[in-house]
């Protein structure tokens, strides 16, 4: 049930990000919403279950994008590992920390993508002002909407779990 829920949600988010957000003009300034799902898995789900889902989501994104293979898998793994590791030192279930946790995920994703770009380019890579502007917009969007999406995802999972148990009973 958990695997179907998270993979179905990931496919829905991928479709939303590539069609609806692109149509609304949010494709360049909005962050990757799958980061919130990876953070949710790190916060609320068991390790073994979460690693399998993170791997499947990373594999799906790597298969659908034109970037170097393993980029999203690596990115999502490090975001997940960072959330799990920081749970030992911080109470990440506190809703006041959610904006910082989602912003952390956006920063990690952008850093890994920058490192990937620099390492695969033969010529020196320069960072344009538009890239920095996009990064700042992604951080702002993540701080403003990330906690709401994380809370919504938690409620959605709880309701789907109750519904699934009623169907089976």
mmCIF file of C-alpha atoms in Angstrom:
data_model
loop_
_atom_site.group_PDB
_atom_site.id
_atom_site.type_symbol
_atom_site.label_atom_id
_atom_site.label_comp_id
_atom_site.label_asym_id
_atom_site.label_seq_id
_atom_site.Cartn_x
_atom_site.Cartn_y
_atom_site.Cartn_z
ATOM 1 C CA UNK A 1 0.000 0.000 0.000
ATOM 2 C CA UNK A 2 2.739 2.453 0.959
ATOM 3 C CA UNK A 3 4.733 1.779 -2.183
ATOM 4 C CA UNK A 4 1.716 2.289 -4.432
ATOM 5 C CA UNK A 5 0.740 5.466 -2.607
ATOM 6 C CA UNK A 6 4.176 7.058 -2.853
ATOM 7 C CA UNK A 7 4.874 5.989 -6.434
ATOM 8 C CA UNK A 8 1.407 7.127 -7.537
ATOM 9 C CA UNK A 9 1.959 10.437 -5.808
ATOM 10 C CA UNK A 10 5.420 10.783 -7.367
ATOM 11 C CA UNK A 11 4.028 10.157 -10.851
ATOM 12 C CA UNK A 12 1.270 12.702 -10.200
ATOM 13 C CA UNK A 13 3.832 15.287 -9.027
ATOM 14 C CA UNK A 14 6.054 14.611 -12.040
ATOM 15 C CA UNK A 15 3.089 15.134 -14.372
ATOM 16 C CA UNK A 16 2.085 18.323 -12.539
ATOM 17 C CA UNK A 17 5.606 19.724 -12.670
ATOM 18 C CA UNK A 18 6.096 18.980 -16.354
ATOM 19 C CA UNK A 19 2.672 20.037 -17.636
ATOM 20 C CA UNK A 20 0.651 22.267 -15.311
ATOM 21 C CA UNK A 21 3.553 24.200 -13.774
ATOM 22 C CA UNK A 22 5.117 24.663 -17.194
ATOM 23 C CA UNK A 23 1.819 26.003 -18.558
ATOM 24 C CA UNK A 24 1.518 28.434 -15.624
ATOM 25 C CA UNK A 25 5.106 29.641 -16.083
ATOM 26 C CA UNK A 26 6.309 28.164 -12.800
ATOM 27 C CA UNK A 27 8.699 25.637 -14.307
ATOM 28 C CA UNK A 28 11.882 27.684 -13.856
ATOM 29 C CA UNK A 29 11.255 29.449 -10.555
ATOM 30 C CA UNK A 30 9.565 26.665 -8.619
ATOM 31 C CA UNK A 31 11.438 23.970 -6.721
ATOM 32 C CA UNK A 32 11.182 20.220 -7.238
ATOM 33 C CA UNK A 33 8.134 19.115 -5.230
ATOM 34 C CA UNK A 34 9.499 15.597 -4.974
ATOM 35 C CA UNK A 35 11.953 17.021 -2.441
ATOM 36 C CA UNK A 36 9.040 17.395 -0.033
ATOM 37 C CA UNK A 37 8.062 13.770 -0.551
ATOM 38 C CA UNK A 38 11.657 12.665 0.097
ATOM 39 C CA UNK A 39 11.702 14.773 3.276
ATOM 40 C CA UNK A 40 8.390 13.247 4.338
ATOM 41 C CA UNK A 41 9.836 9.764 3.881
ATOM 42 C CA UNK A 42 12.866 10.730 5.964
ATOM 43 C CA UNK A 43 10.733 12.148 8.758
ATOM 44 C CA UNK A 44 7.809 9.758 9.046
ATOM 45 C CA UNK A 45 8.470 6.397 7.392
ATOM 46 C CA UNK A 46 10.700 3.458 8.385
ATOM 47 C CA UNK A 47 14.209 3.330 6.921
ATOM 48 C CA UNK A 48 13.911 0.191 4.774
ATOM 49 C CA UNK A 49 10.586 1.225 3.284
ATOM 50 C CA UNK A 50 11.826 4.760 2.636
ATOM 51 C CA UNK A 51 15.067 3.716 0.934
ATOM 52 C CA UNK A 52 13.175 1.565 -1.552
ATOM 53 C CA UNK A 53 10.759 4.378 -2.375
ATOM 54 C CA UNK A 54 13.543 6.989 -2.620
ATOM 55 C CA UNK A 55 15.374 4.659 -5.013
ATOM 56 C CA UNK A 56 12.271 4.131 -7.149
ATOM 57 C CA UNK A 57 11.497 7.864 -7.304
ATOM 58 C CA UNK A 58 15.121 8.686 -8.168
ATOM 59 C CA UNK A 59 15.159 5.998 -10.837
ATOM 60 C CA UNK A 60 11.904 7.326 -12.323
ATOM 61 C CA UNK A 61 13.213 10.890 -12.460
ATOM 62 C CA UNK A 62 16.531 9.792 -13.954
ATOM 63 C CA UNK A 63 14.652 7.816 -16.593
ATOM 64 C CA UNK A 64 12.416 10.749 -17.528
ATOM 65 C CA UNK A 65 14.970 13.557 -17.582
ATOM 66 C CA UNK A 66 17.759 14.154 -20.049
ATOM 67 C CA UNK A 67 20.423 14.707 -17.418
ATOM 68 C CA UNK A 68 23.237 12.381 -16.437
ATOM 69 C CA UNK A 69 21.912 9.077 -15.183
ATOM 70 C CA UNK A 70 21.965 8.853 -11.407
ATOM 71 C CA UNK A 71 21.735 12.602 -10.809
ATOM 72 C CA UNK A 72 18.286 12.541 -9.208
ATOM 73 C CA UNK A 73 18.929 9.231 -7.485
ATOM 74 C CA UNK A 74 22.040 10.724 -5.864
ATOM 75 C CA UNK A 75 20.264 13.978 -5.055
ATOM 76 C CA UNK A 76 17.285 12.319 -3.406
ATOM 77 C CA UNK A 77 19.497 9.903 -1.507
ATOM 78 C CA UNK A 78 21.583 12.743 -0.002
ATOM 79 C CA UNK A 79 18.507 14.773 0.899
ATOM 80 C CA UNK A 80 17.002 11.695 2.563
ATOM 81 C CA UNK A 81 20.277 10.896 4.361
ATOM 82 C CA UNK A 82 20.610 14.514 5.529
ATOM 83 C CA UNK A 83 17.097 14.499 6.976
ATOM 84 C CA UNK A 84 17.609 11.150 8.712
ATOM 85 C CA UNK A 85 20.995 12.204 10.072
ATOM 86 C CA UNK A 86 19.740 15.562 11.357
ATOM 87 C CA UNK A 87 16.859 13.868 13.190
ATOM 88 C CA UNK A 88 19.450 12.709 15.725
ATOM 89 C CA UNK A 89 20.259 16.337 16.579
ATOM 90 C CA UNK A 90 17.055 18.287 15.911
ATOM 91 C CA UNK A 91 13.361 17.729 16.506
ATOM 92 C CA UNK A 92 12.376 17.928 12.856
ATOM 93 C CA UNK A 93 8.753 17.038 13.565
ATOM 94 C CA UNK A 94 8.304 20.577 14.861
ATOM 95 C CA UNK A 95 6.362 22.500 12.217
ATOM 96 C CA UNK A 96 8.432 25.633 12.828
ATOM 97 C CA UNK A 97 11.492 23.828 11.438
ATOM 98 C CA UNK A 98 9.732 22.614 8.255
ATOM 99 C CA UNK A 99 10.655 25.709 6.158
ATOM 100 C CA UNK A 100 14.341 25.213 6.963
ATOM 101 C CA UNK A 101 14.201 21.481 6.231
ATOM 102 C CA UNK A 102 12.610 22.045 2.807
ATOM 103 C CA UNK A 103 15.050 24.887 2.068
ATOM 104 C CA UNK A 104 17.876 22.503 2.991
ATOM 105 C CA UNK A 105 16.555 20.039 0.412
ATOM 106 C CA UNK A 106 16.439 22.732 -2.278
ATOM 107 C CA UNK A 107 19.996 23.834 -1.459
ATOM 108 C CA UNK A 108 21.288 20.250 -1.595
ATOM 109 C CA UNK A 109 19.543 19.596 -4.921
ATOM 110 C CA UNK A 110 20.943 22.763 -6.497
ATOM 111 C CA UNK A 111 24.450 22.056 -5.191
ATOM 112 C CA UNK A 112 24.459 18.506 -6.540
ATOM 113 C CA UNK A 113 23.137 19.688 -9.894
ATOM 114 C CA UNK A 114 25.807 22.410 -10.001
ATOM 115 C CA UNK A 115 28.536 19.896 -9.174
ATOM 116 C CA UNK A 116 27.157 17.579 -11.853
ATOM 117 C CA UNK A 117 27.133 20.375 -14.414
ATOM 118 C CA UNK A 118 30.658 21.509 -13.598
ATOM 119 C CA UNK A 119 32.066 17.978 -13.614
ATOM 120 C CA UNK A 120 30.558 17.040 -17.010
ATOM 121 C CA UNK A 121 31.425 20.247 -18.864
ATOM 122 C CA UNK A 122 34.749 20.422 -20.671
ATOM 123 C CA UNK A 123 34.780 24.228 -20.778
ATOM 124 C CA UNK A 124 34.678 26.398 -17.650
ATOM 125 C CA UNK A 125 31.135 26.960 -16.434
ATOM 126 C CA UNK A 126 29.954 30.391 -15.386
ATOM 127 C CA UNK A 127 26.929 31.006 -13.215
ATOM 128 C CA UNK A 128 24.656 33.639 -14.687
ATOM 129 C CA UNK A 129 22.537 36.087 -12.728
ATOM 130 C CA UNK A 130 19.440 34.297 -13.957
ATOM 131 C CA UNK A 131 20.688 31.059 -12.370
ATOM 132 C CA UNK A 132 21.187 32.837 -9.049
ATOM 133 C CA UNK A 133 17.764 34.488 -9.393
ATOM 134 C CA UNK A 134 16.165 31.101 -10.067
ATOM 135 C CA UNK A 135 17.891 29.637 -7.013
ATOM 136 C CA UNK A 136 16.626 32.476 -4.781
ATOM 137 C CA UNK A 137 13.093 32.057 -6.176
ATOM 138 C CA UNK A 138 13.242 28.330 -5.463
ATOM 139 C CA UNK A 139 14.354 29.010 -1.902
ATOM 140 C CA UNK A 140 11.531 31.506 -1.365
ATOM 141 C CA UNK A 141 8.934 29.163 -2.816
ATOM 142 C CA UNK A 142 10.267 26.304 -0.687
ATOM 143 C CA UNK A 143 10.111 28.321 2.528
ATOM 144 C CA UNK A 144 6.593 29.576 1.762
ATOM 145 C CA UNK A 145 4.961 26.432 0.380
ATOM 146 C CA UNK A 146 7.152 23.544 1.567
ATOM 147 C CA UNK A 147 5.730 23.287 5.097
ATOM 148 C CA UNK A 148 2.161 23.396 3.776
ATOM 149 C CA UNK A 149 2.877 20.667 1.228
ATOM 150 C CA UNK A 150 4.600 18.566 3.908
ATOM 151 C CA UNK A 151 1.629 18.859 6.284
ATOM 152 C CA UNK A 152 -0.792 18.131 3.420
ATOM 153 C CA UNK A 153 1.221 15.067 2.413
ATOM 154 C CA UNK A 154 1.154 13.768 5.996
ATOM 155 C CA UNK A 155 -2.634 14.194 6.224
ATOM 156 C CA UNK A 156 -3.151 12.671 2.787
ATOM 157 C CA UNK A 157 -1.114 9.605 3.729
ATOM 158 C CA UNK A 158 -3.008 9.136 7.003
ATOM 159 C CA UNK A 159 -6.379 9.372 5.237
ATOM 160 C CA UNK A 160 -5.328 6.979 2.487
ATOM 161 C CA UNK A 161 -4.069 4.503 5.087
ATOM 162 C CA UNK A 162 -7.415 4.611 6.920
ATOM 163 C CA UNK A 163 -9.283 4.239 3.638
ATOM 164 C CA UNK A 164 -7.151 1.267 2.615
ATOM 165 C CA UNK A 165 -7.758 -0.445 5.979
ATOM 166 C CA UNK A 166 -11.536 0.078 5.608
ATOM 167 C CA UNK A 167 -11.476 -1.415 2.127
ATOM 168 C CA UNK A 168 -9.627 -4.497 3.337
ATOM 169 C CA UNK A 169 -11.836 -5.015 6.400
#
